[in-house]
Amino acid sequence: MLNPVWIQTFATVAGSRSFTDAARRLGLTQSSVSDHIRRLEESVGRRLFIRDTHSLALTADGESLLVHARLILEAHARAESQFKGPRLRGRVRFGTSDDLVLGPLPRALAAFRDMHPDVELEITIGKTVDLYKQLDTDSLDLLIGKRRQSGPAGVTLFKEPLKWLGKAGTVIDIKQPLPLLLLPEPSITRSLTLNAVAAGGLPWRVICTSSSHTGCIAAARGGLGITAQPAFLTAPGIDSPVNVSSLPSLPEVEFVFLRSKRLSKPAQTLLEILQQSDLRSVA
């Protein structure tokens, strides 16, 4: 229906407001330009231009199609650029916190692998504080994790509120110490959680300490207590406590990326894909 050749001709005519000028830009005859527009109008079943001997203007349908035409042509240009160029090769040493791996990140990494199958993607999953140390010792090219209070700030990718999670249907007795499931020190999520609990004035105790967010979620699913996790995380059998409004409000956590001083072409390409992706969405 939307032949890309006709679309290119349509966008060129719309930009120049002249069949003659569009023909010159495209290296076509004026009759070929007219034929492309006629066939496109027949294909979409709408009139795209109002034209007479002295003027040429887009109709309302033409204005609408021009928006789509630009997106189509941009996507076409990106695809051509990818497949015309040499295949990307090399290695990327990438570090990420496991809460992102449990959420939206794998989809973006899979897109990178599909586009560049010859690149070796070496992924390290761990606590953000440990990943920062590996970047400092040049053991990683890129990392995505939570912003730390000291050291290099990184570039913000997105901010996400933390939320309380426990076994589905859990009601927390706020007269008793909050049963917390936490990562061990040092941990950005742990610090944010304990600061929020202290600000809320409620007593608490650590029921379980896990080295990973996965472990905290498993303990929450088992009914051992409650954990604080980024809002994009979902898992079967866990949900916010029924009386979550009685619990201390949790802050946002900021996810940032940091890079090594010398970034290879494969690492730069992965970074661009991650920046363009919606890492908050798991749909």
mmCIF file of N, CA and C in Angstrom, residues 65-149:
data_model
loop_
_atom_site.group_PDB
_atom_site.id
_atom_site.type_symbol
_atom_site.label_atom_id
_atom_site.label_comp_id
_atom_site.label_asym_id
_atom_site.label_seq_id
_atom_site.Cartn_x
_atom_site.Cartn_y
_atom_site.Cartn_z
ATOM 1 N N LEU A 65 -0.550 12.121 6.195
ATOM 2 C CA LEU A 65 0.338 11.116 5.612
ATOM 3 C C LEU A 65 1.793 11.561 5.670
ATOM 4 N N LEU A 66 2.047 12.860 5.591
ATOM 5 C CA LEU A 66 3.419 13.351 5.609
ATOM 6 C C LEU A 66 4.106 13.010 6.934
ATOM 7 N N VAL A 67 3.353 13.034 8.030
ATOM 8 C CA VAL A 67 3.923 12.652 9.326
ATOM 9 C C VAL A 67 4.414 11.212 9.277
ATOM 10 N N HIS A 68 3.564 10.322 8.755
ATOM 11 C CA HIS A 68 3.944 8.909 8.649
ATOM 12 C C HIS A 68 5.068 8.718 7.637
ATOM 13 N N ALA A 69 5.033 9.478 6.557
ATOM 14 C CA ALA A 69 6.042 9.346 5.503
ATOM 15 C C ALA A 69 7.439 9.629 6.054
ATOM 16 N N ARG A 70 7.541 10.660 6.869
ATOM 17 C CA ARG A 70 8.850 10.998 7.430
ATOM 18 C C ARG A 70 9.375 9.897 8.331
ATOM 19 N N LEU A 71 8.479 9.309 9.130
ATOM 20 C CA LEU A 71 8.895 8.203 9.997
ATOM 21 C C LEU A 71 9.316 6.992 9.181
ATOM 22 N N ILE A 72 8.566 6.691 8.127
ATOM 23 C CA ILE A 72 8.890 5.555 7.263
ATOM 24 C C ILE A 72 10.244 5.755 6.612
ATOM 25 N N LEU A 73 10.489 6.937 6.097
ATOM 26 C CA LEU A 73 11.751 7.212 5.403
ATOM 27 C C LEU A 73 12.930 7.209 6.369
ATOM 28 N N GLU A 74 12.715 7.686 7.594
ATOM 29 C CA GLU A 74 13.784 7.647 8.595
ATOM 30 C C GLU A 74 14.137 6.201 8.949
ATOM 31 N N ALA A 75 13.116 5.375 9.145
ATOM 32 C CA ALA A 75 13.355 3.962 9.461
ATOM 33 C C ALA A 75 14.049 3.266 8.297
ATOM 34 N N HIS A 76 13.642 3.586 7.083
ATOM 35 C CA HIS A 76 14.250 2.999 5.890
ATOM 36 C C HIS A 76 15.725 3.379 5.799
ATOM 37 N N ALA A 77 16.039 4.636 6.113
ATOM 38 C CA ALA A 77 17.421 5.096 6.057
ATOM 39 C C ALA A 77 18.276 4.401 7.109
ATOM 40 N N ARG A 78 17.717 4.207 8.319
ATOM 41 C CA ARG A 78 18.465 3.516 9.368
ATOM 42 C C ARG A 78 18.746 2.074 8.985
ATOM 43 N N ALA A 79 17.753 1.413 8.394
ATOM 44 C CA ALA A 79 17.937 0.023 7.971
ATOM 45 C C ALA A 79 19.000 -0.074 6.892
ATOM 46 N N GLU A 80 18.960 0.830 5.928
ATOM 47 C CA GLU A 80 19.961 0.820 4.866
ATOM 48 C C GLU A 80 21.358 1.047 5.430
ATOM 49 N N SER A 81 21.462 1.977 6.379
ATOM 50 C CA SER A 81 22.756 2.279 6.977
ATOM 51 C C SER A 81 23.328 1.064 7.682
ATOM 52 N N GLN A 82 22.458 0.312 8.379
ATOM 53 C CA GLN A 82 22.926 -0.868 9.107
ATOM 54 C C GLN A 82 23.453 -1.937 8.170
ATOM 55 N N PHE A 83 22.728 -2.207 7.096
ATOM 56 C CA PHE A 83 23.070 -3.337 6.251
ATOM 57 C C PHE A 83 24.050 -2.990 5.135
ATOM 58 N N LYS A 84 24.226 -1.716 4.843
ATOM 59 C CA LYS A 84 25.220 -1.325 3.855
ATOM 60 C C LYS A 84 26.620 -1.299 4.448
ATOM 61 N N GLY A 85 26.696 -0.965 5.743
ATOM 62 C CA GLY A 85 27.985 -0.843 6.386
ATOM 63 C C GLY A 85 28.583 -2.200 6.734
ATOM 64 N N PRO A 86 29.860 -2.206 7.140
ATOM 65 C CA PRO A 86 30.507 -3.465 7.531
ATOM 66 C C PRO A 86 29.873 -4.006 8.805
ATOM 67 N N ARG A 87 29.893 -5.323 8.975
ATOM 68 C CA ARG A 87 29.336 -5.945 10.171
ATOM 69 C C ARG A 87 30.166 -5.537 11.380
ATOM 70 N N LEU A 88 29.467 -5.203 12.448
ATOM 71 C CA LEU A 88 30.129 -4.768 13.666
ATOM 72 C C LEU A 88 30.712 -5.984 14.379
ATOM 73 N N ARG A 89 31.979 -5.874 14.773
ATOM 74 C CA ARG A 89 32.650 -6.958 15.480
ATOM 75 C C ARG A 89 33.398 -6.395 16.678
ATOM 76 N N GLY A 90 33.649 -7.258 17.640
ATOM 77 C CA GLY A 90 34.382 -6.837 18.827
ATOM 78 C C GLY A 90 33.745 -7.393 20.080
ATOM 79 N N ARG A 91 34.047 -6.765 21.204
ATOM 80 C CA ARG A 91 33.549 -7.230 22.494
ATOM 81 C C ARG A 91 33.070 -6.040 23.307
ATOM 82 N N VAL A 92 31.982 -6.264 24.048
ATOM 83 C CA VAL A 92 31.476 -5.259 24.968
ATOM 84 C C VAL A 92 31.381 -5.888 26.353
ATOM 85 N N ARG A 93 32.050 -5.283 27.311
ATOM 86 C CA ARG A 93 31.974 -5.737 28.703
ATOM 87 C C ARG A 93 30.955 -4.839 29.407
ATOM 88 N N PHE A 94 29.805 -5.406 29.686
ATOM 89 C CA PHE A 94 28.660 -4.630 30.162
ATOM 90 C C PHE A 94 28.241 -5.091 31.539
ATOM 91 N N GLY A 95 28.070 -4.149 32.448
ATOM 92 C CA GLY A 95 27.639 -4.470 33.799
ATOM 93 C C GLY A 95 26.280 -3.879 34.106
ATOM 94 N N THR A 96 25.464 -4.610 34.851
ATOM 95 C CA THR A 96 24.127 -4.132 35.206
ATOM 96 C C THR A 96 23.691 -4.723 36.535
ATOM 97 N N SER A 97 22.851 -3.985 37.227
ATOM 98 C CA SER A 97 22.281 -4.500 38.471
ATOM 99 C C SER A 97 21.176 -5.497 38.151
ATOM 100 N N ASP A 98 20.958 -6.449 39.048
ATOM 101 C CA ASP A 98 20.049 -7.542 38.715
ATOM 102 C C ASP A 98 18.590 -7.134 38.721
ATOM 103 N N ASP A 99 18.236 -6.000 39.352
ATOM 104 C CA ASP A 99 16.842 -5.576 39.278
ATOM 105 C C ASP A 99 16.478 -5.172 37.848
ATOM 106 N N LEU A 100 17.418 -4.568 37.115
ATOM 107 C CA LEU A 100 17.160 -4.232 35.716
ATOM 108 C C LEU A 100 17.055 -5.491 34.854
ATOM 109 N N VAL A 101 17.853 -6.502 35.182
ATOM 110 C CA VAL A 101 17.780 -7.753 34.424
ATOM 111 C C VAL A 101 16.442 -8.447 34.658
ATOM 112 N N LEU A 102 15.912 -8.334 35.879
ATOM 113 C CA LEU A 102 14.598 -8.914 36.169
ATOM 114 C C LEU A 102 13.477 -8.139 35.487
ATOM 115 N N GLY A 103 13.757 -6.911 35.100
ATOM 116 C CA GLY A 103 12.739 -6.062 34.481
ATOM 117 C C GLY A 103 12.912 -5.924 32.986
ATOM 118 N N PRO A 104 13.181 -4.703 32.508
ATOM 119 C CA PRO A 104 13.076 -4.417 31.082
ATOM 120 C C PRO A 104 14.344 -4.599 30.264
ATOM 121 N N LEU A 105 15.496 -4.704 30.882
ATOM 122 C CA LEU A 105 16.754 -4.655 30.141
ATOM 123 C C LEU A 105 16.962 -5.773 29.118
ATOM 124 N N PRO A 106 16.596 -7.031 29.398
ATOM 125 C CA PRO A 106 16.893 -8.098 28.432
ATOM 126 C C PRO A 106 16.366 -7.840 27.030
ATOM 127 N N ARG A 107 15.220 -7.174 26.908
ATOM 128 C CA ARG A 107 14.675 -6.907 25.581
ATOM 129 C C ARG A 107 15.606 -6.007 24.768
ATOM 130 N N ALA A 108 16.172 -4.990 25.420
ATOM 131 C CA ALA A 108 17.088 -4.089 24.723
ATOM 132 C C ALA A 108 18.384 -4.810 24.358
ATOM 133 N N LEU A 109 18.877 -5.668 25.239
ATOM 134 C CA LEU A 109 20.096 -6.422 24.940
ATOM 135 C C LEU A 109 19.858 -7.406 23.801
ATOM 136 N N ALA A 110 18.672 -8.015 23.762
ATOM 137 C CA ALA A 110 18.342 -8.943 22.670
ATOM 138 C C ALA A 110 18.289 -8.210 21.341
ATOM 139 N N ALA A 111 17.782 -6.982 21.353
ATOM 140 C CA ALA A 111 17.741 -6.190 20.118
ATOM 141 C C ALA A 111 19.152 -5.913 19.626
ATOM 142 N N PHE A 112 20.065 -5.627 20.545
ATOM 143 C CA PHE A 112 21.461 -5.393 20.164
ATOM 144 C C PHE A 112 22.075 -6.653 19.552
ATOM 145 N N ARG A 113 21.838 -7.798 20.177
ATOM 146 C CA ARG A 113 22.393 -9.054 19.656
ATOM 147 C C ARG A 113 21.818 -9.406 18.301
ATOM 148 N N ASP A 114 20.547 -9.143 18.086
ATOM 149 C CA ASP A 114 19.927 -9.417 16.788
ATOM 150 C C ASP A 114 20.539 -8.545 15.698
ATOM 151 N N MET A 115 20.824 -7.298 16.023
ATOM 152 C CA MET A 115 21.380 -6.366 15.047
ATOM 153 C C MET A 115 22.868 -6.611 14.793
ATOM 154 N N HIS A 116 23.574 -7.082 15.829
ATOM 155 C CA HIS A 116 25.030 -7.216 15.722
ATOM 156 C C HIS A 116 25.468 -8.578 16.284
ATOM 157 N N PRO A 117 25.148 -9.657 15.571
ATOM 158 C CA PRO A 117 25.424 -10.998 16.094
ATOM 159 C C PRO A 117 26.904 -11.331 16.224
ATOM 160 N N ASP A 118 27.783 -10.560 15.562
ATOM 161 C CA ASP A 118 29.213 -10.855 15.629
ATOM 162 C C ASP A 118 29.906 -10.195 16.812
ATOM 163 N N VAL A 119 29.178 -9.411 17.582
ATOM 164 C CA VAL A 119 29.757 -8.766 18.761
ATOM 165 C C VAL A 119 29.617 -9.696 19.963
ATOM 166 N N GLU A 120 30.707 -9.895 20.673
ATOM 167 C CA GLU A 120 30.685 -10.698 21.896
ATOM 168 C C GLU A 120 30.216 -9.822 23.050
ATOM 169 N N LEU A 121 29.066 -10.156 23.609
ATOM 170 C CA LEU A 121 28.494 -9.379 24.706
ATOM 171 C C LEU A 121 28.769 -10.096 26.016
ATOM 172 N N GLU A 122 29.651 -9.528 26.809
ATOM 173 C CA GLU A 122 30.047 -10.113 28.094
ATOM 174 C C GLU A 122 29.328 -9.349 29.203
ATOM 175 N N ILE A 123 28.352 -9.995 29.829
ATOM 176 C CA ILE A 123 27.491 -9.323 30.797
ATOM 177 C C ILE A 123 27.869 -9.727 32.222
ATOM 178 N N THR A 124 28.040 -8.727 33.068
ATOM 179 C CA THR A 124 28.283 -8.953 34.488
ATOM 180 C C THR A 124 27.083 -8.403 35.260
ATOM 181 N N ILE A 125 26.452 -9.257 36.059
ATOM 182 C CA ILE A 125 25.290 -8.863 36.848
ATOM 183 C C ILE A 125 25.688 -8.848 38.312
ATOM 184 N N GLY A 126 25.432 -7.732 38.974
ATOM 185 C CA GLY A 126 25.813 -7.656 40.374
ATOM 186 C C GLY A 126 25.272 -6.421 41.048
ATOM 187 N N LYS A 127 25.717 -6.193 42.258
ATOM 188 C CA LYS A 127 25.328 -4.998 42.996
ATOM 189 C C LYS A 127 25.975 -3.779 42.356
ATOM 190 N N THR A 128 25.246 -2.683 42.351
ATOM 191 C CA THR A 128 25.747 -1.478 41.700
ATOM 192 C C THR A 128 27.093 -1.055 42.269
ATOM 193 N N VAL A 129 27.257 -1.131 43.589
ATOM 194 C CA VAL A 129 28.511 -0.687 44.202
ATOM 195 C C VAL A 129 29.687 -1.520 43.703
ATOM 196 N N ASP A 130 29.481 -2.806 43.471
ATOM 197 C CA ASP A 130 30.550 -3.661 42.952
ATOM 198 C C ASP A 130 30.843 -3.353 41.488
ATOM 199 N N LEU A 131 29.804 -3.015 40.736
ATOM 200 C CA LEU A 131 30.003 -2.674 39.326
ATOM 201 C C LEU A 131 30.813 -1.393 39.180
ATOM 202 N N TYR A 132 30.571 -0.424 40.056
ATOM 203 C CA TYR A 132 31.350 0.809 40.025
ATOM 204 C C TYR A 132 32.843 0.502 40.213
ATOM 205 N N LYS A 133 33.151 -0.402 41.116
ATOM 206 C CA LYS A 133 34.551 -0.766 41.350
ATOM 207 C C LYS A 133 35.165 -1.399 40.106
ATOM 208 N N GLN A 134 34.394 -2.243 39.415
ATOM 209 C CA GLN A 134 34.912 -2.875 38.204
ATOM 210 C C GLN A 134 35.133 -1.861 37.091
ATOM 211 N N LEU A 135 34.256 -0.856 37.015
ATOM 212 C CA LEU A 135 34.464 0.194 36.017
ATOM 213 C C LEU A 135 35.716 0.996 36.363
ATOM 214 N N ASP A 136 35.927 1.261 37.647
ATOM 215 C CA ASP A 136 37.095 2.029 38.082
ATOM 216 C C ASP A 136 38.403 1.303 37.755
ATOM 217 N N THR A 137 38.369 -0.020 37.738
ATOM 218 C CA THR A 137 39.575 -0.801 37.435
ATOM 219 C C THR A 137 39.644 -1.216 35.970
ATOM 220 N N ASP A 138 38.783 -0.608 35.134
ATOM 221 C CA ASP A 138 38.764 -0.849 33.687
ATOM 222 C C ASP A 138 38.402 -2.299 33.357
ATOM 223 N N SER A 139 37.570 -2.921 34.199
ATOM 224 C CA SER A 139 37.094 -4.279 33.914
ATOM 225 C C SER A 139 35.775 -4.275 33.173
ATOM 226 N N LEU A 140 35.157 -3.087 33.024
ATOM 227 C CA LEU A 140 33.902 -2.936 32.292
ATOM 228 C C LEU A 140 34.029 -1.778 31.316
ATOM 229 N N ASP A 141 33.283 -1.874 30.210
ATOM 230 C CA ASP A 141 33.195 -0.770 29.254
ATOM 231 C C ASP A 141 32.016 0.140 29.588
ATOM 232 N N LEU A 142 30.915 -0.473 29.995
ATOM 233 C CA LEU A 142 29.688 0.250 30.296
ATOM 234 C C LEU A 142 29.042 -0.350 31.530
ATOM 235 N N LEU A 143 28.339 0.478 32.270
ATOM 236 C CA LEU A 143 27.487 -0.072 33.324
ATOM 237 C C LEU A 143 26.219 0.747 33.418
ATOM 238 N N ILE A 144 25.145 0.056 33.788
ATOM 239 C CA ILE A 144 23.893 0.719 34.149
ATOM 240 C C ILE A 144 23.580 0.303 35.578
ATOM 241 N N GLY A 145 23.364 1.280 36.414
ATOM 242 C CA GLY A 145 23.042 0.985 37.799
ATOM 243 C C GLY A 145 22.447 2.206 38.461
ATOM 244 N N LYS A 146 22.331 2.148 39.768
ATOM 245 C CA LYS A 146 21.747 3.256 40.524
ATOM 246 C C LYS A 146 22.813 4.314 40.814
ATOM 247 N N ARG A 147 22.369 5.545 40.844
ATOM 248 C CA ARG A 147 23.307 6.630 41.143
ATOM 249 C C ARG A 147 23.793 6.509 42.581
ATOM 250 N N ARG A 148 25.105 6.599 42.759
ATOM 251 C CA ARG A 148 25.658 6.592 44.106
ATOM 252 C C ARG A 148 25.875 8.025 44.577
ATOM 253 N N GLN A 149 26.002 8.197 45.881
ATOM 254 C CA GLN A 149 26.068 9.539 46.452
ATOM 255 C C GLN A 149 27.412 10.202 46.238
#
